[in-house]
Amino acid sequence: MASAGVTPLLLGLPDEIVIWEILVRLPPKSVLRCRAVGQAWCRATSTRSFLVAHHDRQLALPIISGSGNILTFDHRATAAVDDKLHTVA
């Protein structure tokens, strides 16, 4: 039996998937706030796969590294010679 307020579709999904799908849709400033929750949240929102998934939904934004450098990454580029991130200074 479904509990009140929970969509039956979400009942069969692991919490990690539901949280991931919410986090990748948040605005960048909110993701930064989520990183302050704890080490696990910081690690989860700092992985390359998370950053790419989040960037897919925020196409107008660059990816910014922890060192303060602005980096660009176009994972859809078919002519790319390598898959490294490049500094745009």
Short mmCIF file of N, CA and C in Angstrom, two decimals:
data_model
loop_
_atom_site.label_atom_id
_atom_site.label_comp_id
_atom_site.label_asym_id
_atom_site.label_seq_id
_atom_site.Cartn_x
_atom_site.Cartn_y
_atom_site.Cartn_z
N MET A 1 0.84 -1.18 0.00
CA MET A 1 0.00 0.00 0.00
C MET A 1 0.88 1.25 0.00
N ALA A 2 0.56 2.19 -0.85
CA ALA A 2 1.35 3.41 -0.98
C ALA A 2 1.07 4.35 0.19
N SER A 3 2.12 4.97 0.70
CA SER A 3 1.93 5.93 1.78
C SER A 3 1.44 7.25 1.19
N ALA A 4 0.80 8.04 2.02
CA ALA A 4 0.22 9.31 1.57
C ALA A 4 1.31 10.23 1.03
N GLY A 5 1.06 10.84 -0.11
CA GLY A 5 1.98 11.80 -0.68
C GLY A 5 3.11 11.22 -1.51
N VAL A 6 3.22 9.91 -1.61
CA VAL A 6 4.28 9.28 -2.39
C VAL A 6 3.68 8.73 -3.67
N THR A 7 4.23 9.13 -4.79
CA THR A 7 3.76 8.64 -6.07
C THR A 7 4.09 7.16 -6.19
N PRO A 8 3.12 6.31 -6.56
CA PRO A 8 3.39 4.88 -6.68
C PRO A 8 4.56 4.57 -7.61
N LEU A 9 4.80 5.39 -8.62
CA LEU A 9 5.91 5.18 -9.55
C LEU A 9 7.25 5.22 -8.83
N LEU A 10 7.37 6.07 -7.81
CA LEU A 10 8.64 6.24 -7.11
C LEU A 10 8.88 5.19 -6.03
N LEU A 11 7.86 4.43 -5.67
CA LEU A 11 8.01 3.46 -4.59
C LEU A 11 9.01 2.36 -4.90
N GLY A 12 9.14 1.97 -6.17
CA GLY A 12 10.04 0.89 -6.52
C GLY A 12 11.47 1.34 -6.80
N LEU A 13 11.71 2.64 -6.83
CA LEU A 13 13.04 3.15 -7.16
C LEU A 13 13.89 3.33 -5.90
N PRO A 14 15.17 3.02 -5.99
CA PRO A 14 16.07 3.28 -4.86
C PRO A 14 16.16 4.79 -4.59
N ASP A 15 16.35 5.13 -3.33
CA ASP A 15 16.43 6.54 -2.94
C ASP A 15 17.53 7.28 -3.69
N GLU A 16 18.65 6.60 -3.97
CA GLU A 16 19.76 7.25 -4.65
C GLU A 16 19.37 7.75 -6.04
N ILE A 17 18.55 6.97 -6.74
CA ILE A 17 18.12 7.37 -8.09
C ILE A 17 17.19 8.57 -8.01
N VAL A 18 16.27 8.54 -7.07
CA VAL A 18 15.33 9.64 -6.92
C VAL A 18 16.08 10.92 -6.55
N ILE A 19 17.01 10.83 -5.60
CA ILE A 19 17.79 12.00 -5.19
C ILE A 19 18.64 12.51 -6.34
N TRP A 20 19.28 11.60 -7.09
CA TRP A 20 20.09 11.99 -8.26
C TRP A 20 19.25 12.78 -9.25
N GLU A 21 18.07 12.27 -9.57
CA GLU A 21 17.21 12.94 -10.55
C GLU A 21 16.76 14.31 -10.08
N ILE A 22 16.62 14.49 -8.79
CA ILE A 22 16.27 15.81 -8.26
C ILE A 22 17.48 16.74 -8.32
N LEU A 23 18.62 16.25 -7.86
CA LEU A 23 19.82 17.10 -7.80
C LEU A 23 20.28 17.58 -9.17
N VAL A 24 20.22 16.74 -10.19
CA VAL A 24 20.71 17.17 -11.51
C VAL A 24 19.81 18.23 -12.13
N ARG A 25 18.62 18.41 -11.60
CA ARG A 25 17.70 19.42 -12.13
C ARG A 25 17.73 20.74 -11.35
N LEU A 26 18.46 20.77 -10.25
CA LEU A 26 18.54 21.99 -9.45
C LEU A 26 19.40 23.05 -10.13
N PRO A 27 19.12 24.32 -9.85
CA PRO A 27 20.01 25.38 -10.34
C PRO A 27 21.39 25.23 -9.69
N PRO A 28 22.43 25.73 -10.34
CA PRO A 28 23.79 25.57 -9.81
C PRO A 28 23.97 26.07 -8.38
N LYS A 29 23.37 27.19 -8.04
CA LYS A 29 23.52 27.73 -6.69
C LYS A 29 22.95 26.77 -5.66
N SER A 30 21.85 26.12 -5.97
CA SER A 30 21.25 25.16 -5.05
C SER A 30 22.12 23.92 -4.90
N VAL A 31 22.77 23.50 -5.98
CA VAL A 31 23.68 22.35 -5.90
C VAL A 31 24.84 22.68 -4.97
N LEU A 32 25.36 23.89 -5.05
CA LEU A 32 26.44 24.30 -4.15
C LEU A 32 25.98 24.27 -2.70
N ARG A 33 24.75 24.66 -2.45
CA ARG A 33 24.21 24.59 -1.08
C ARG A 33 24.09 23.14 -0.63
N CYS A 34 23.70 22.26 -1.53
CA CYS A 34 23.57 20.84 -1.18
C CYS A 34 24.92 20.24 -0.80
N ARG A 35 25.98 20.74 -1.39
CA ARG A 35 27.32 20.23 -1.06
C ARG A 35 27.68 20.51 0.39
N ALA A 36 27.07 21.53 0.98
CA ALA A 36 27.35 21.87 2.37
C ALA A 36 26.64 20.94 3.36
N VAL A 37 25.75 20.09 2.87
CA VAL A 37 25.01 19.17 3.75
C VAL A 37 25.96 18.21 4.45
N GLY A 38 26.91 17.68 3.73
CA GLY A 38 27.85 16.73 4.32
C GLY A 38 28.79 16.19 3.27
N GLN A 39 29.74 15.37 3.73
CA GLN A 39 30.75 14.84 2.82
C GLN A 39 30.14 13.96 1.73
N ALA A 40 29.16 13.14 2.07
CA ALA A 40 28.55 12.25 1.07
C ALA A 40 27.86 13.06 -0.03
N TRP A 41 27.15 14.12 0.35
CA TRP A 41 26.48 14.95 -0.64
C TRP A 41 27.50 15.71 -1.48
N CYS A 42 28.57 16.15 -0.85
CA CYS A 42 29.62 16.85 -1.58
C CYS A 42 30.27 15.92 -2.60
N ARG A 43 30.59 14.70 -2.19
CA ARG A 43 31.19 13.73 -3.12
C ARG A 43 30.22 13.40 -4.26
N ALA A 44 28.94 13.21 -3.93
CA ALA A 44 27.95 12.83 -4.94
C ALA A 44 27.76 13.91 -5.99
N THR A 45 27.85 15.17 -5.59
CA THR A 45 27.63 16.27 -6.54
C THR A 45 28.92 16.79 -7.15
N SER A 46 30.03 16.11 -6.90
CA SER A 46 31.32 16.52 -7.46
C SER A 46 31.89 15.53 -8.46
N THR A 47 31.19 14.44 -8.70
CA THR A 47 31.70 13.44 -9.64
C THR A 47 31.55 13.94 -11.07
N ARG A 48 32.38 13.44 -11.94
CA ARG A 48 32.32 13.82 -13.36
C ARG A 48 30.96 13.48 -13.96
N SER A 49 30.42 12.30 -13.61
CA SER A 49 29.12 11.91 -14.18
C SER A 49 28.01 12.85 -13.72
N PHE A 50 28.06 13.28 -12.46
CA PHE A 50 27.05 14.23 -11.99
C PHE A 50 27.20 15.57 -12.70
N LEU A 51 28.43 16.07 -12.80
CA LEU A 51 28.65 17.36 -13.45
C LEU A 51 28.19 17.36 -14.90
N VAL A 52 28.45 16.29 -15.61
CA VAL A 52 28.01 16.20 -17.01
C VAL A 52 26.49 16.12 -17.08
N ALA A 53 25.87 15.31 -16.23
CA ALA A 53 24.41 15.19 -16.23
C ALA A 53 23.76 16.53 -15.86
N HIS A 54 24.33 17.23 -14.91
CA HIS A 54 23.80 18.53 -14.51
C HIS A 54 23.99 19.54 -15.64
N HIS A 55 25.15 19.51 -16.27
CA HIS A 55 25.44 20.42 -17.37
C HIS A 55 24.50 20.19 -18.55
N ASP A 56 24.11 18.94 -18.79
CA ASP A 56 23.16 18.63 -19.86
C ASP A 56 21.85 19.40 -19.69
N ARG A 57 21.49 19.66 -18.46
CA ARG A 57 20.24 20.35 -18.19
C ARG A 57 20.43 21.85 -18.01
N GLN A 58 21.66 22.31 -18.04
CA GLN A 58 22.01 23.73 -17.88
C GLN A 58 22.92 24.14 -19.03
N LEU A 59 22.49 23.99 -20.24
CA LEU A 59 23.37 24.12 -21.41
C LEU A 59 24.07 25.47 -21.54
N ALA A 60 23.49 26.53 -21.01
CA ALA A 60 24.10 27.84 -21.18
C ALA A 60 25.22 28.10 -20.18
N LEU A 61 25.46 27.17 -19.26
CA LEU A 61 26.44 27.39 -18.21
C LEU A 61 27.73 26.62 -18.46
N PRO A 62 28.88 27.23 -18.12
CA PRO A 62 30.14 26.49 -18.19
C PRO A 62 30.28 25.58 -16.98
N ILE A 63 31.17 24.62 -17.05
CA ILE A 63 31.49 23.80 -15.90
C ILE A 63 32.63 24.50 -15.17
N ILE A 64 32.48 24.69 -13.87
CA ILE A 64 33.50 25.38 -13.09
C ILE A 64 34.15 24.38 -12.15
N SER A 65 35.46 24.35 -12.15
CA SER A 65 36.17 23.41 -11.27
C SER A 65 36.37 24.02 -9.89
N GLY A 66 36.77 23.18 -8.95
CA GLY A 66 37.00 23.63 -7.60
C GLY A 66 38.16 24.60 -7.45
N SER A 67 39.05 24.63 -8.43
CA SER A 67 40.21 25.51 -8.33
C SER A 67 39.91 26.93 -8.81
N GLY A 68 38.71 27.17 -9.27
CA GLY A 68 38.32 28.50 -9.71
C GLY A 68 38.48 28.73 -11.20
N ASN A 69 39.09 27.80 -11.91
CA ASN A 69 39.22 27.94 -13.37
C ASN A 69 37.90 27.63 -14.04
N ILE A 70 37.57 28.39 -15.06
CA ILE A 70 36.36 28.11 -15.83
C ILE A 70 36.74 27.13 -16.92
N LEU A 71 36.04 26.02 -16.95
CA LEU A 71 36.34 24.97 -17.92
C LEU A 71 35.13 24.74 -18.80
N THR A 72 35.38 24.43 -20.05
CA THR A 72 34.28 24.07 -20.94
C THR A 72 34.41 22.61 -21.31
N PHE A 73 33.29 21.99 -21.55
CA PHE A 73 33.27 20.58 -21.91
C PHE A 73 32.04 20.33 -22.76
N ASP A 74 32.24 19.92 -23.99
CA ASP A 74 31.11 19.57 -24.85
C ASP A 74 31.20 18.08 -25.13
N HIS A 75 30.43 17.31 -24.38
CA HIS A 75 30.48 15.86 -24.52
C HIS A 75 29.82 15.39 -25.82
N ARG A 76 29.12 16.28 -26.49
CA ARG A 76 28.45 15.91 -27.73
C ARG A 76 29.32 16.14 -28.95
N ALA A 77 30.47 16.74 -28.77
CA ALA A 77 31.35 17.03 -29.91
C ALA A 77 31.86 15.72 -30.50
N THR A 78 31.54 15.49 -31.75
CA THR A 78 31.96 14.24 -32.38
C THR A 78 33.36 14.33 -32.96
N ALA A 79 33.84 15.55 -33.19
CA ALA A 79 35.16 15.71 -33.81
C ALA A 79 36.26 15.90 -32.76
N ALA A 80 35.93 15.75 -31.50
CA ALA A 80 36.92 15.97 -30.44
C ALA A 80 38.02 14.92 -30.52
N VAL A 81 39.26 15.37 -30.44
CA VAL A 81 40.41 14.48 -30.49
C VAL A 81 40.58 13.79 -29.14
N ASP A 82 40.33 14.52 -28.05
CA ASP A 82 40.45 13.93 -26.72
C ASP A 82 39.24 14.32 -25.87
N ASP A 83 39.13 13.70 -24.73
CA ASP A 83 37.98 14.00 -23.87
C ASP A 83 38.41 14.74 -22.61
N LYS A 84 39.46 15.55 -22.73
CA LYS A 84 39.95 16.31 -21.59
C LYS A 84 39.18 17.62 -21.47
N LEU A 85 39.13 18.16 -20.25
CA LEU A 85 38.57 19.48 -20.03
C LEU A 85 39.66 20.50 -20.32
N HIS A 86 39.28 21.62 -20.92
CA HIS A 86 40.24 22.63 -21.30
C HIS A 86 39.94 23.94 -20.58
N THR A 87 40.95 24.59 -20.05
CA THR A 87 40.79 25.86 -19.35
C THR A 87 40.52 26.97 -20.36
N VAL A 88 39.56 27.84 -20.02
CA VAL A 88 39.22 28.95 -20.91
C VAL A 88 39.75 30.26 -20.36
N ALA A 89 40.46 30.36 -19.32
CA ALA A 89 41.04 31.58 -18.74
C ALA A 89 40.20 32.75 -19.12
#
